[in-house]
Short mmCIF file of N, CA and C in Angstrom, two decimals:
data_model
loop_
_atom_site.label_atom_id
_atom_site.label_comp_id
_atom_site.label_asym_id
_atom_site.label_seq_id
_atom_site.Cartn_x
_atom_site.Cartn_y
_atom_site.Cartn_z
N UNK A 26 65.71 37.28 27.87
CA UNK A 26 64.25 37.15 28.56
C UNK A 26 64.01 38.16 29.28
N UNK A 27 64.62 38.38 30.25
CA UNK A 27 64.15 39.22 31.51
C UNK A 27 64.38 40.93 30.87
N UNK A 28 65.40 41.06 30.04
CA UNK A 28 65.40 42.53 29.24
C UNK A 28 64.22 42.71 28.61
N UNK A 29 63.66 41.62 27.76
CA UNK A 29 62.33 41.78 26.72
C UNK A 29 61.50 42.12 27.71
N UNK A 30 61.17 41.67 29.20
CA UNK A 30 60.26 41.83 29.84
C UNK A 30 60.07 43.16 30.46
N UNK A 31 61.58 43.64 30.66
CA UNK A 31 61.52 45.11 31.12
C UNK A 31 61.18 46.03 30.16
N UNK A 32 61.43 45.51 29.01
CA UNK A 32 61.53 46.73 27.69
C UNK A 32 59.84 46.56 27.43
N UNK A 33 59.22 45.47 27.65
CA UNK A 33 57.62 45.65 27.41
C UNK A 33 57.15 46.26 28.74
N UNK A 34 57.51 46.03 29.79
CA UNK A 34 56.86 46.94 31.16
C UNK A 34 57.10 48.31 30.50
N UNK A 35 58.37 48.96 30.13
CA UNK A 35 58.47 50.37 30.11
C UNK A 35 57.63 50.62 28.69
N UNK A 36 57.15 49.77 28.02
CA UNK A 36 56.74 50.25 26.52
C UNK A 36 55.00 50.56 27.05
N UNK A 37 54.60 49.58 27.97
CA UNK A 37 53.15 49.64 28.57
C UNK A 37 53.25 50.80 29.43
N UNK A 38 54.02 51.12 30.04
CA UNK A 38 54.08 52.57 31.01
C UNK A 38 54.04 53.61 30.24
N UNK A 39 54.83 53.63 28.92
CA UNK A 39 54.97 54.81 28.06
C UNK A 39 53.39 54.98 27.44
N UNK A 40 53.01 53.82 26.97
CA UNK A 40 51.56 53.68 26.59
C UNK A 40 50.46 54.22 27.08
N UNK A 41 50.65 54.10 28.61
CA UNK A 41 49.56 54.30 29.41
C UNK A 41 49.60 55.66 29.81
N UNK A 42 50.82 56.29 29.86
CA UNK A 42 50.73 57.68 30.05
C UNK A 42 50.58 58.62 28.86
N UNK A 43 50.18 58.18 27.87
CA UNK A 43 50.00 58.84 26.69
C UNK A 43 51.29 59.33 25.77
N UNK A 44 52.17 58.83 25.98
CA UNK A 44 53.60 58.99 25.39
C UNK A 44 54.29 60.07 25.92
N UNK A 45 53.84 60.73 27.23
CA UNK A 45 54.69 61.98 27.55
C UNK A 45 55.47 61.34 28.70
N UNK A 46 55.38 60.20 29.18
CA UNK A 46 56.11 59.78 30.16
C UNK A 46 56.19 60.28 31.45
N UNK A 47 54.87 60.32 31.92
CA UNK A 47 54.36 60.58 33.26
C UNK A 47 54.31 62.24 33.41
N UNK A 48 53.49 62.81 32.60
CA UNK A 48 53.38 64.01 32.88
C UNK A 48 54.30 65.26 32.08
N UNK A 49 55.69 64.70 31.50
CA UNK A 49 56.40 65.70 31.28
C UNK A 49 56.19 65.94 29.83
N UNK A 50 56.62 66.98 29.19
CA UNK A 50 56.39 67.70 27.61
C UNK A 50 56.94 66.69 26.86
N UNK A 51 56.27 66.55 25.67
CA UNK A 51 56.92 65.84 24.66
C UNK A 51 58.23 66.09 24.23
N UNK A 52 58.48 67.59 24.22
CA UNK A 52 59.87 68.08 23.81
C UNK A 52 60.65 67.58 24.85
N UNK A 53 60.55 67.39 26.00
CA UNK A 53 61.40 66.98 27.19
C UNK A 53 61.65 65.57 26.73
N UNK A 54 60.80 64.68 26.31
CA UNK A 54 60.98 63.43 25.91
C UNK A 54 61.76 63.08 25.03
N UNK A 55 61.84 63.95 23.79
CA UNK A 55 62.37 63.96 22.48
C UNK A 55 63.86 64.22 23.08
N UNK A 56 64.04 65.05 23.91
CA UNK A 56 65.33 65.56 24.20
C UNK A 56 65.98 64.35 25.19
N UNK A 57 65.20 63.76 26.09
CA UNK A 57 66.08 62.47 26.82
C UNK A 57 66.15 61.51 25.89
N UNK A 58 65.20 61.39 24.89
CA UNK A 58 65.69 60.01 23.92
C UNK A 58 66.84 60.30 23.06
N UNK A 59 67.03 61.38 22.74
CA UNK A 59 68.25 61.89 21.96
C UNK A 59 69.48 61.92 22.82
N UNK A 60 69.44 62.16 24.17
CA UNK A 60 70.49 62.23 25.13
C UNK A 60 70.83 60.49 25.41
N UNK A 61 69.67 59.71 25.69
CA UNK A 61 69.74 58.42 25.77
C UNK A 61 70.50 57.61 24.58
N UNK A 62 70.25 57.92 23.27
CA UNK A 62 70.72 57.47 22.11
C UNK A 62 71.99 57.86 22.14
N UNK A 63 72.63 59.01 22.42
CA UNK A 63 73.98 59.28 22.55
C UNK A 63 74.63 58.61 23.45
N UNK A 64 74.26 58.47 24.64
CA UNK A 64 74.85 57.67 25.55
C UNK A 64 74.80 56.36 25.28
N UNK A 65 73.69 55.49 24.51
CA UNK A 65 73.87 54.16 24.17
C UNK A 65 75.16 54.10 22.83
N UNK A 66 75.30 55.02 21.97
CA UNK A 66 76.38 54.79 21.01
C UNK A 66 77.66 54.98 21.54
N UNK A 67 77.71 55.64 22.93
CA UNK A 67 78.99 55.68 23.45
C UNK A 67 79.26 54.29 23.99
N UNK A 68 78.18 53.65 24.71
CA UNK A 68 78.46 52.32 25.41
C UNK A 68 78.53 51.37 24.49
N UNK A 69 77.94 51.19 22.98
CA UNK A 69 77.94 50.43 22.05
C UNK A 69 77.15 49.21 22.55
N UNK A 70 76.01 49.28 23.11
CA UNK A 70 75.32 48.19 23.60
C UNK A 70 74.36 47.79 22.34
N UNK A 71 73.82 46.61 22.38
CA UNK A 71 72.83 45.93 21.28
C UNK A 71 71.46 46.39 21.66
N UNK A 72 71.11 46.84 22.63
CA UNK A 72 69.72 47.01 23.12
C UNK A 72 69.05 48.14 22.45
N UNK A 73 67.83 47.82 21.88
CA UNK A 73 66.88 48.80 21.45
C UNK A 73 65.70 49.17 21.99
N UNK A 74 65.22 50.24 21.81
CA UNK A 74 63.91 50.59 22.58
C UNK A 74 63.06 50.71 21.56
N UNK A 75 61.84 49.51 21.92
CA UNK A 75 60.63 49.50 20.95
C UNK A 75 59.48 49.77 21.70
N UNK A 76 58.41 50.70 20.88
CA UNK A 76 57.21 50.78 21.43
C UNK A 76 56.29 50.10 20.91
N UNK A 77 55.46 49.29 21.56
CA UNK A 77 54.33 48.66 21.17
C UNK A 77 52.84 49.16 21.81
N UNK A 78 52.00 48.91 20.89
CA UNK A 78 50.46 49.00 21.22
C UNK A 78 50.02 48.23 22.10
N UNK A 79 49.16 48.35 22.87
CA UNK A 79 48.52 47.23 23.82
C UNK A 79 48.23 45.90 23.09
N UNK A 80 47.56 45.93 21.97
CA UNK A 80 47.21 44.86 21.36
C UNK A 80 48.32 44.08 21.00
N UNK A 81 49.31 44.79 20.50
CA UNK A 81 50.84 44.08 20.04
C UNK A 81 51.29 43.25 21.17
N UNK A 82 51.30 43.95 22.23
CA UNK A 82 51.98 43.48 23.58
C UNK A 82 51.25 42.24 23.95
N UNK A 83 49.73 42.34 23.88
CA UNK A 83 48.94 41.16 24.29
C UNK A 83 49.35 39.90 23.48
N UNK A 84 49.30 40.21 22.06
CA UNK A 84 49.56 39.29 21.18
C UNK A 84 50.92 38.65 21.25
N UNK A 85 51.94 39.37 21.78
CA UNK A 85 53.27 38.88 22.29
C UNK A 85 53.16 38.06 23.23
N UNK A 86 52.13 38.35 24.28
CA UNK A 86 52.34 37.45 25.41
C UNK A 86 51.57 36.20 25.29
N UNK A 87 50.38 36.29 24.66
CA UNK A 87 49.92 34.95 24.02
C UNK A 87 50.78 34.02 23.25
N UNK A 88 51.57 34.52 22.47
CA UNK A 88 52.68 33.77 21.64
C UNK A 88 53.58 33.25 22.63
N UNK A 89 54.06 33.99 23.50
CA UNK A 89 54.95 33.44 24.71
C UNK A 89 54.24 32.12 25.38
N UNK A 90 53.06 32.53 25.98
CA UNK A 90 52.25 31.32 26.41
C UNK A 90 52.10 30.26 25.79
N UNK A 91 51.89 30.36 24.36
CA UNK A 91 51.66 29.31 23.44
C UNK A 91 53.02 28.61 23.43
N UNK A 92 54.11 29.34 23.21
CA UNK A 92 55.42 28.57 22.80
C UNK A 92 55.76 27.88 24.24
N UNK A 93 55.46 28.36 25.41
CA UNK A 93 55.64 27.57 26.84
C UNK A 93 54.80 26.23 26.73
N UNK A 94 53.59 26.23 26.31
CA UNK A 94 52.86 25.19 26.42
C UNK A 94 53.34 24.33 25.27
N UNK A 95 53.73 24.70 24.36
CA UNK A 95 54.45 23.63 23.26
C UNK A 95 55.63 23.07 23.87
N UNK A 96 56.42 23.77 24.43
CA UNK A 96 57.60 23.05 25.04
C UNK A 96 57.45 22.33 26.05
N UNK A 97 56.22 22.47 26.87
CA UNK A 97 55.95 21.52 28.06
C UNK A 97 55.30 20.25 27.27
N UNK A 98 54.64 20.24 26.18
CA UNK A 98 54.20 18.94 25.61
C UNK A 98 55.48 18.39 24.94
N UNK A 99 56.12 19.24 24.47
CA UNK A 99 57.58 18.32 24.05
C UNK A 99 58.21 17.80 25.04
N UNK A 100 58.25 18.27 26.15
CA UNK A 100 58.87 17.63 27.44
C UNK A 100 58.25 16.62 27.96
N UNK A 101 56.78 16.48 27.71
CA UNK A 101 56.07 15.26 27.84
C UNK A 101 56.45 14.37 27.17
N UNK A 102 56.63 14.51 25.84
CA UNK A 102 56.93 13.50 24.76
C UNK A 102 58.47 13.00 25.11
N UNK A 103 59.29 14.00 25.49
CA UNK A 103 60.57 13.43 25.79
C UNK A 103 60.49 12.57 27.07
N UNK A 104 59.52 12.58 28.11
CA UNK A 104 59.61 11.64 29.13
C UNK A 104 59.31 10.29 28.73
N UNK A 105 58.58 10.16 27.58
CA UNK A 105 58.36 8.81 26.94
C UNK A 105 59.73 8.12 26.53
N UNK A 106 60.42 9.11 25.95
CA UNK A 106 61.74 8.71 25.32
C UNK A 106 62.63 8.38 26.51
N UNK A 107 62.45 9.12 28.00
CA UNK A 107 63.19 8.70 28.72
C UNK A 107 62.93 7.39 29.63
N UNK A 108 61.47 7.08 29.56
CA UNK A 108 61.02 5.79 29.90
C UNK A 108 61.48 4.44 29.07
N UNK A 109 61.77 4.84 27.79
CA UNK A 109 62.16 3.70 27.04
C UNK A 109 63.88 3.58 27.50
N UNK A 110 64.37 4.61 27.74
CA UNK A 110 65.95 4.42 27.85
C UNK A 110 66.07 3.78 29.32
N UNK A 111 64.90 4.12 30.45
CA UNK A 111 64.98 3.59 31.47
C UNK A 111 64.89 2.09 31.38
N UNK A 112 63.68 1.59 30.46
CA UNK A 112 63.60 0.23 30.42
C UNK A 112 64.85 -0.66 29.58
N UNK A 113 65.43 0.05 28.81
CA UNK A 113 66.53 -0.40 28.21
C UNK A 113 67.57 -0.63 29.31
N UNK A 114 67.82 0.30 29.84
CA UNK A 114 68.94 0.39 31.10
C UNK A 114 68.59 -0.96 32.10
N UNK A 115 67.31 -1.03 32.54
CA UNK A 115 66.76 -2.12 33.46
C UNK A 115 67.03 -3.47 32.82
N UNK A 116 66.64 -3.61 31.15
CA UNK A 116 67.06 -4.87 30.73
C UNK A 116 68.60 -5.10 30.70
N UNK A 117 69.25 -4.30 30.39
CA UNK A 117 70.92 -4.34 30.62
C UNK A 117 71.52 -4.84 31.75
N UNK A 118 70.99 -4.32 32.87
CA UNK A 118 71.20 -4.69 34.14
C UNK A 118 70.87 -6.01 34.50
N UNK A 119 69.60 -6.41 33.97
CA UNK A 119 69.30 -7.67 34.26
C UNK A 119 69.99 -8.72 33.50
N UNK A 120 70.55 -8.29 32.00
CA UNK A 120 71.17 -9.36 31.41
C UNK A 120 72.72 -9.69 32.19
N UNK A 121 73.09 -8.22 32.60
CA UNK A 121 74.32 -8.65 33.21
C UNK A 121 74.34 -9.25 34.78
N UNK A 122 73.38 -8.95 35.22
CA UNK A 122 73.21 -10.05 36.46
C UNK A 122 73.15 -11.53 36.15
N UNK A 123 72.32 -11.92 35.16
CA UNK A 123 72.24 -13.10 34.83
C UNK A 123 73.79 -13.65 34.07
N UNK A 124 74.44 -12.74 33.36
CA UNK A 124 75.74 -13.30 33.18
C UNK A 124 76.72 -13.44 34.28
N UNK A 125 76.53 -12.63 35.42
CA UNK A 125 77.54 -12.70 36.44
C UNK A 125 77.09 -13.88 37.28
N UNK A 126 75.83 -14.27 37.27
CA UNK A 126 75.66 -15.61 38.00
C UNK A 126 76.01 -16.75 37.22
N UNK A 127 76.13 -16.71 35.99
CA UNK A 127 76.81 -17.76 35.17
C UNK A 127 78.00 -17.90 35.23
N UNK A 128 78.82 -16.77 35.27
CA UNK A 128 80.40 -16.85 35.64
C UNK A 128 80.49 -17.23 37.09
N UNK A 129 80.10 -16.90 38.15
CA UNK A 129 80.10 -17.52 39.43
C UNK A 129 79.77 -18.97 39.49
N UNK A 130 78.89 -19.52 38.71
CA UNK A 130 78.68 -20.85 38.55
C UNK A 130 79.64 -21.42 37.80
N UNK A 131 80.28 -21.13 36.77
CA UNK A 131 81.60 -21.67 36.37
C UNK A 131 82.63 -21.57 37.17
N UNK A 132 82.89 -20.49 37.90
CA UNK A 132 83.93 -20.45 39.14
C UNK A 132 83.87 -21.62 40.05
N UNK A 133 82.46 -21.99 40.65
CA UNK A 133 82.30 -23.04 41.40
C UNK A 133 82.70 -24.09 40.86
N UNK A 134 82.25 -24.33 39.64
CA UNK A 134 82.65 -25.68 38.83
C UNK A 134 84.13 -25.77 38.76
N UNK A 135 84.89 -24.83 38.45
CA UNK A 135 86.38 -24.88 38.37
C UNK A 135 86.91 -25.59 39.73
N UNK A 136 86.30 -24.77 40.74
CA UNK A 136 86.72 -25.06 42.05
C UNK A 136 86.43 -26.57 42.49
N UNK A 137 85.51 -27.16 42.04
CA UNK A 137 85.09 -28.47 42.12
C UNK A 137 85.89 -29.27 41.43
N UNK A 138 86.92 -28.95 40.23
CA UNK A 138 87.54 -29.81 39.69
C UNK A 138 87.14 -30.44 38.36
N UNK A 139 86.21 -29.53 37.82
CA UNK A 139 85.82 -29.60 36.56
C UNK A 139 86.63 -29.10 35.57
N UNK A 140 87.05 -29.90 34.40
CA UNK A 140 87.89 -29.33 33.34
C UNK A 140 87.33 -27.85 32.87
N UNK A 141 88.23 -26.92 32.12
CA UNK A 141 87.55 -25.73 31.73
C UNK A 141 86.68 -25.83 30.63
N UNK A 142 86.89 -27.00 29.88
CA UNK A 142 86.20 -27.07 28.57
C UNK A 142 84.61 -27.62 28.83
N UNK A 143 84.60 -28.14 30.34
CA UNK A 143 83.14 -28.75 30.53
C UNK A 143 82.67 -27.74 31.49
N UNK A 144 83.11 -26.81 32.30
CA UNK A 144 82.33 -26.07 33.09
C UNK A 144 81.05 -25.32 32.55
N UNK A 145 81.43 -24.75 31.20
CA UNK A 145 79.94 -24.17 30.80
C UNK A 145 78.98 -25.16 30.42
N UNK A 146 79.12 -26.33 29.95
CA UNK A 146 78.51 -27.38 30.03
C UNK A 146 77.75 -27.90 31.02
N UNK A 147 78.48 -27.73 32.29
CA UNK A 147 77.86 -28.48 33.51
C UNK A 147 76.79 -27.23 34.05
N UNK A 148 77.10 -26.03 33.84
CA UNK A 148 76.40 -24.98 34.35
C UNK A 148 74.97 -24.99 33.43
N UNK A 149 75.06 -25.32 32.04
CA UNK A 149 74.25 -25.44 31.05
C UNK A 149 73.23 -26.58 31.55
N UNK A 150 73.78 -27.56 32.06
CA UNK A 150 73.02 -28.75 32.23
C UNK A 150 72.28 -28.73 33.66
N UNK A 151 72.86 -27.97 34.68
CA UNK A 151 72.02 -27.70 35.92
C UNK A 151 70.99 -26.71 35.48
N UNK A 152 71.23 -25.72 34.79
CA UNK A 152 70.21 -24.68 34.44
C UNK A 152 68.96 -25.57 33.64
N UNK A 153 69.39 -26.64 32.59
CA UNK A 153 68.38 -27.31 31.78
C UNK A 153 67.49 -28.02 32.93
N UNK A 154 67.91 -28.48 33.80
CA UNK A 154 67.29 -29.43 34.53
C UNK A 154 66.50 -28.38 35.65
N UNK A 155 66.32 -27.25 35.12
CA UNK A 155 65.51 -26.40 36.21
C UNK A 155 66.16 -26.01 37.61
N UNK A 156 67.27 -26.37 37.98
CA UNK A 156 67.72 -26.09 39.28
C UNK A 156 68.56 -24.98 39.39
N UNK A 157 68.72 -24.43 40.71
CA UNK A 157 69.30 -23.10 41.03
C UNK A 157 70.75 -23.51 40.82
N UNK A 158 71.66 -22.21 40.60
CA UNK A 158 72.94 -22.31 40.47
C UNK A 158 73.81 -22.30 41.75
N UNK A 159 73.53 -23.35 42.55
CA UNK A 159 74.20 -23.29 43.94
C UNK A 159 75.40 -24.40 43.86
N UNK A 160 76.18 -24.09 44.65
CA UNK A 160 77.35 -25.08 44.73
C UNK A 160 76.94 -26.36 44.92
N UNK A 161 75.70 -26.89 45.70
CA UNK A 161 75.44 -28.14 45.83
C UNK A 161 74.89 -28.80 44.76
N UNK A 162 74.09 -28.07 44.12
CA UNK A 162 73.53 -28.67 42.58
C UNK A 162 74.54 -28.87 41.68
N UNK A 163 75.66 -27.87 41.44
CA UNK A 163 76.72 -28.03 40.58
C UNK A 163 77.42 -29.36 40.87
N UNK A 164 77.59 -29.54 42.25
CA UNK A 164 78.47 -30.62 42.75
C UNK A 164 77.68 -31.94 42.48
N UNK A 165 76.24 -31.97 42.71
CA UNK A 165 75.81 -33.29 42.34
C UNK A 165 75.89 -33.53 40.87
N UNK A 166 75.54 -32.65 39.92
CA UNK A 166 75.82 -32.95 38.45
C UNK A 166 77.18 -33.15 38.10
N UNK A 167 78.12 -32.47 38.66
CA UNK A 167 79.41 -32.92 38.36
C UNK A 167 79.82 -34.43 38.93
N UNK A 168 79.41 -35.08 39.98
CA UNK A 168 79.56 -36.04 40.59
C UNK A 168 78.99 -37.25 39.56
N UNK A 169 78.12 -36.71 38.83
CA UNK A 169 77.40 -37.69 37.90
C UNK A 169 78.06 -37.78 36.68
N UNK A 170 78.97 -36.91 36.31
CA UNK A 170 79.92 -36.91 35.34
C UNK A 170 81.14 -37.10 35.66
N UNK A 171 81.68 -38.11 35.85
CA UNK A 171 83.21 -38.18 36.10
C UNK A 171 84.23 -37.90 35.12
N UNK A 172 83.65 -38.08 34.13
CA UNK A 172 84.69 -37.65 33.17
C UNK A 172 85.04 -36.26 32.82
N UNK A 173 84.15 -35.46 33.31
CA UNK A 173 84.53 -33.99 33.08
C UNK A 173 85.46 -33.50 34.19
N UNK A 174 85.72 -34.46 35.35
CA UNK A 174 86.57 -33.92 36.15
C UNK A 174 88.23 -34.04 35.99
N UNK A 175 88.86 -33.26 36.37
CA UNK A 175 90.47 -33.21 36.12
C UNK A 175 91.10 -34.41 36.88
N UNK A 176 92.09 -34.77 36.19
CA UNK A 176 92.76 -36.12 37.02
C UNK A 176 93.68 -35.27 38.05
N UNK A 177 93.78 -35.81 39.32
CA UNK A 177 94.47 -35.18 40.27
C UNK A 177 95.96 -35.61 40.05
N UNK A 178 96.96 -34.95 40.76
CA UNK A 178 98.30 -35.20 40.61
C UNK A 178 98.76 -36.57 41.41
N UNK A 179 97.99 -37.24 42.07
CA UNK A 179 98.25 -38.44 42.86
C UNK A 179 97.82 -39.81 41.76
N UNK A 180 97.49 -39.46 40.62
CA UNK A 180 97.51 -40.80 39.73
C UNK A 180 95.95 -41.21 39.44
N UNK A 181 94.90 -40.39 40.20
CA UNK A 181 93.38 -40.58 39.68
C UNK A 181 93.37 -40.45 38.13
N UNK A 182 92.43 -41.11 37.66
CA UNK A 182 92.13 -40.97 36.31
C UNK A 182 90.77 -40.13 36.11
N UNK A 183 90.83 -39.55 35.17
CA UNK A 183 89.40 -38.84 34.76
C UNK A 183 88.48 -39.73 34.22
N UNK A 184 88.61 -40.82 33.97
CA UNK A 184 87.55 -41.63 33.56
C UNK A 184 87.67 -41.84 32.01
N UNK A 185 88.06 -40.95 31.34
CA UNK A 185 88.00 -41.11 30.00
C UNK A 185 89.61 -40.76 29.41
N UNK A 186 89.99 -41.37 28.67
CA UNK A 186 91.31 -41.53 28.07
C UNK A 186 91.22 -41.17 26.55
N UNK A 187 92.53 -40.28 26.36
CA UNK A 187 92.51 -39.80 24.89
C UNK A 187 92.63 -41.30 23.98
N UNK A 188 92.04 -40.91 22.72
CA UNK A 188 91.97 -42.08 21.85
C UNK A 188 93.39 -42.24 21.13
N UNK A 189 93.78 -43.55 21.35
CA UNK A 189 95.12 -43.96 20.85
C UNK A 189 96.26 -44.00 22.02
N UNK A 190 95.66 -43.54 23.24
CA UNK A 190 96.83 -43.33 24.52
C UNK A 190 97.27 -44.82 25.14
N UNK A 191 98.43 -44.87 25.31
CA UNK A 191 98.84 -46.15 25.66
C UNK A 191 99.23 -46.06 27.32
N UNK A 192 98.68 -45.37 27.79
CA UNK A 192 98.87 -45.22 29.46
C UNK A 192 97.76 -46.36 29.84
N UNK A 193 98.02 -46.86 30.84
CA UNK A 193 97.62 -47.72 31.67
C UNK A 193 97.95 -48.91 32.38
N UNK A 194 97.18 -49.63 33.25
CA UNK A 194 97.73 -50.71 33.93
C UNK A 194 98.56 -51.95 33.15
N UNK A 195 97.89 -52.26 32.03
CA UNK A 195 97.96 -53.30 31.29
C UNK A 195 99.28 -52.97 30.52
N UNK A 196 100.03 -52.12 30.42
CA UNK A 196 101.18 -51.88 29.54
C UNK A 196 102.29 -52.44 30.23
N UNK A 197 103.09 -53.21 29.49
CA UNK A 197 104.35 -53.69 30.08
C UNK A 197 105.36 -52.62 30.45
N UNK A 198 106.16 -52.92 31.61
CA UNK A 198 107.24 -51.80 31.50
C UNK A 198 108.21 -51.73 30.22
N UNK A 199 108.98 -50.47 30.16
CA UNK A 199 109.99 -50.30 29.15
C UNK A 199 110.96 -51.17 29.40
N UNK A 200 111.72 -51.85 28.48
CA UNK A 200 112.84 -52.58 28.59
C UNK A 200 114.25 -51.52 28.76
N UNK A 201 115.13 -52.62 29.28
CA UNK A 201 116.31 -51.55 29.23
C UNK A 201 117.00 -51.39 28.10
N UNK A 202 118.13 -50.97 28.14
CA UNK A 202 119.05 -50.57 26.97
C UNK A 202 119.45 -51.76 26.20
N UNK A 203 119.76 -52.67 26.77
CA UNK A 203 120.62 -53.75 26.32
C UNK A 203 119.56 -54.92 25.69
N UNK A 204 118.27 -54.74 26.32
CA UNK A 204 117.36 -55.56 25.72
C UNK A 204 116.81 -54.93 24.28
N UNK A 205 116.45 -53.69 24.47
CA UNK A 205 116.38 -52.98 23.29
C UNK A 205 117.31 -53.23 22.16
N UNK A 206 118.65 -52.97 22.65
CA UNK A 206 119.57 -53.24 21.47
C UNK A 206 119.71 -54.62 20.81
N UNK A 207 119.43 -55.66 21.62
CA UNK A 207 119.26 -56.80 20.99
C UNK A 207 118.24 -57.10 20.18
N UNK A 208 116.90 -56.65 20.65
CA UNK A 208 115.81 -56.59 19.47
C UNK A 208 116.13 -55.75 18.30
N UNK A 209 116.64 -54.80 18.39
CA UNK A 209 117.03 -53.83 17.23
C UNK A 209 117.99 -54.68 16.24
N UNK A 210 118.73 -55.32 16.64
CA UNK A 210 119.99 -56.10 15.79
C UNK A 210 119.60 -57.51 15.47
N UNK A 211 118.42 -57.93 15.99
CA UNK A 211 117.96 -59.07 15.90
C UNK A 211 118.56 -60.28 16.74
N UNK A 212 119.20 -59.95 17.59
CA UNK A 212 119.88 -61.12 18.51
C UNK A 212 118.88 -61.75 19.45
N UNK A 213 117.85 -61.17 19.71
CA UNK A 213 116.83 -61.74 20.62
C UNK A 213 115.88 -62.80 19.94
#
C-alpha cells in the first residue's frame, strides 16, 4: 500500500513538471530511466514504474475511498454478528450458572443423607415449590420425605423396605443346626 502511494506521488510530481523531472532535459530523463531499468534488472525487484494522468490518479483515489467505505460498512455488519455471538456466550454462561447451582444443591442433599437416586428429585421439589436452593429449604423438604434418607449404620430404617424383604422386628431368630436338621429329617 505504501509503495503504491509513493509511486502515485512520484507520478504526480512527474506529470506536474511536464514530464521533464524538475527542469532536466527529456534526453537526460530517458538516460536515467534506462539506468534505473538496468539497475532494477540487476536487483530483480517486482516493482514497476507507472505514469498516470491526473484524472486517472483521482479516479484511483475515489475507488480507494469507496473501497474503504465498503469495508467500514462490512465491519459494522460484522459487529451485529459479534453481538449475536456475545448474546450466545451470555446465554451459555447463564445456563452453566444454573447447572452449577443445581449440582451444589444436590451435593447439599447428599450431605443431609438423601439417597443418590432421590437427590435430583428433592432439588426439583424445592424448585417446584418456588423456594431458593438453600440448605435450610432442602433440609425442610428432606425431613418431609423420610423414605428418601439413607439408613444409618446404627440400625435406623429409612422408612421404606424393599418388596419381599424379610428384615424386621417380627421375624423369629434363626434356629440352631440341630433344630434345622430335625426339621429336615422330619423328627420334629
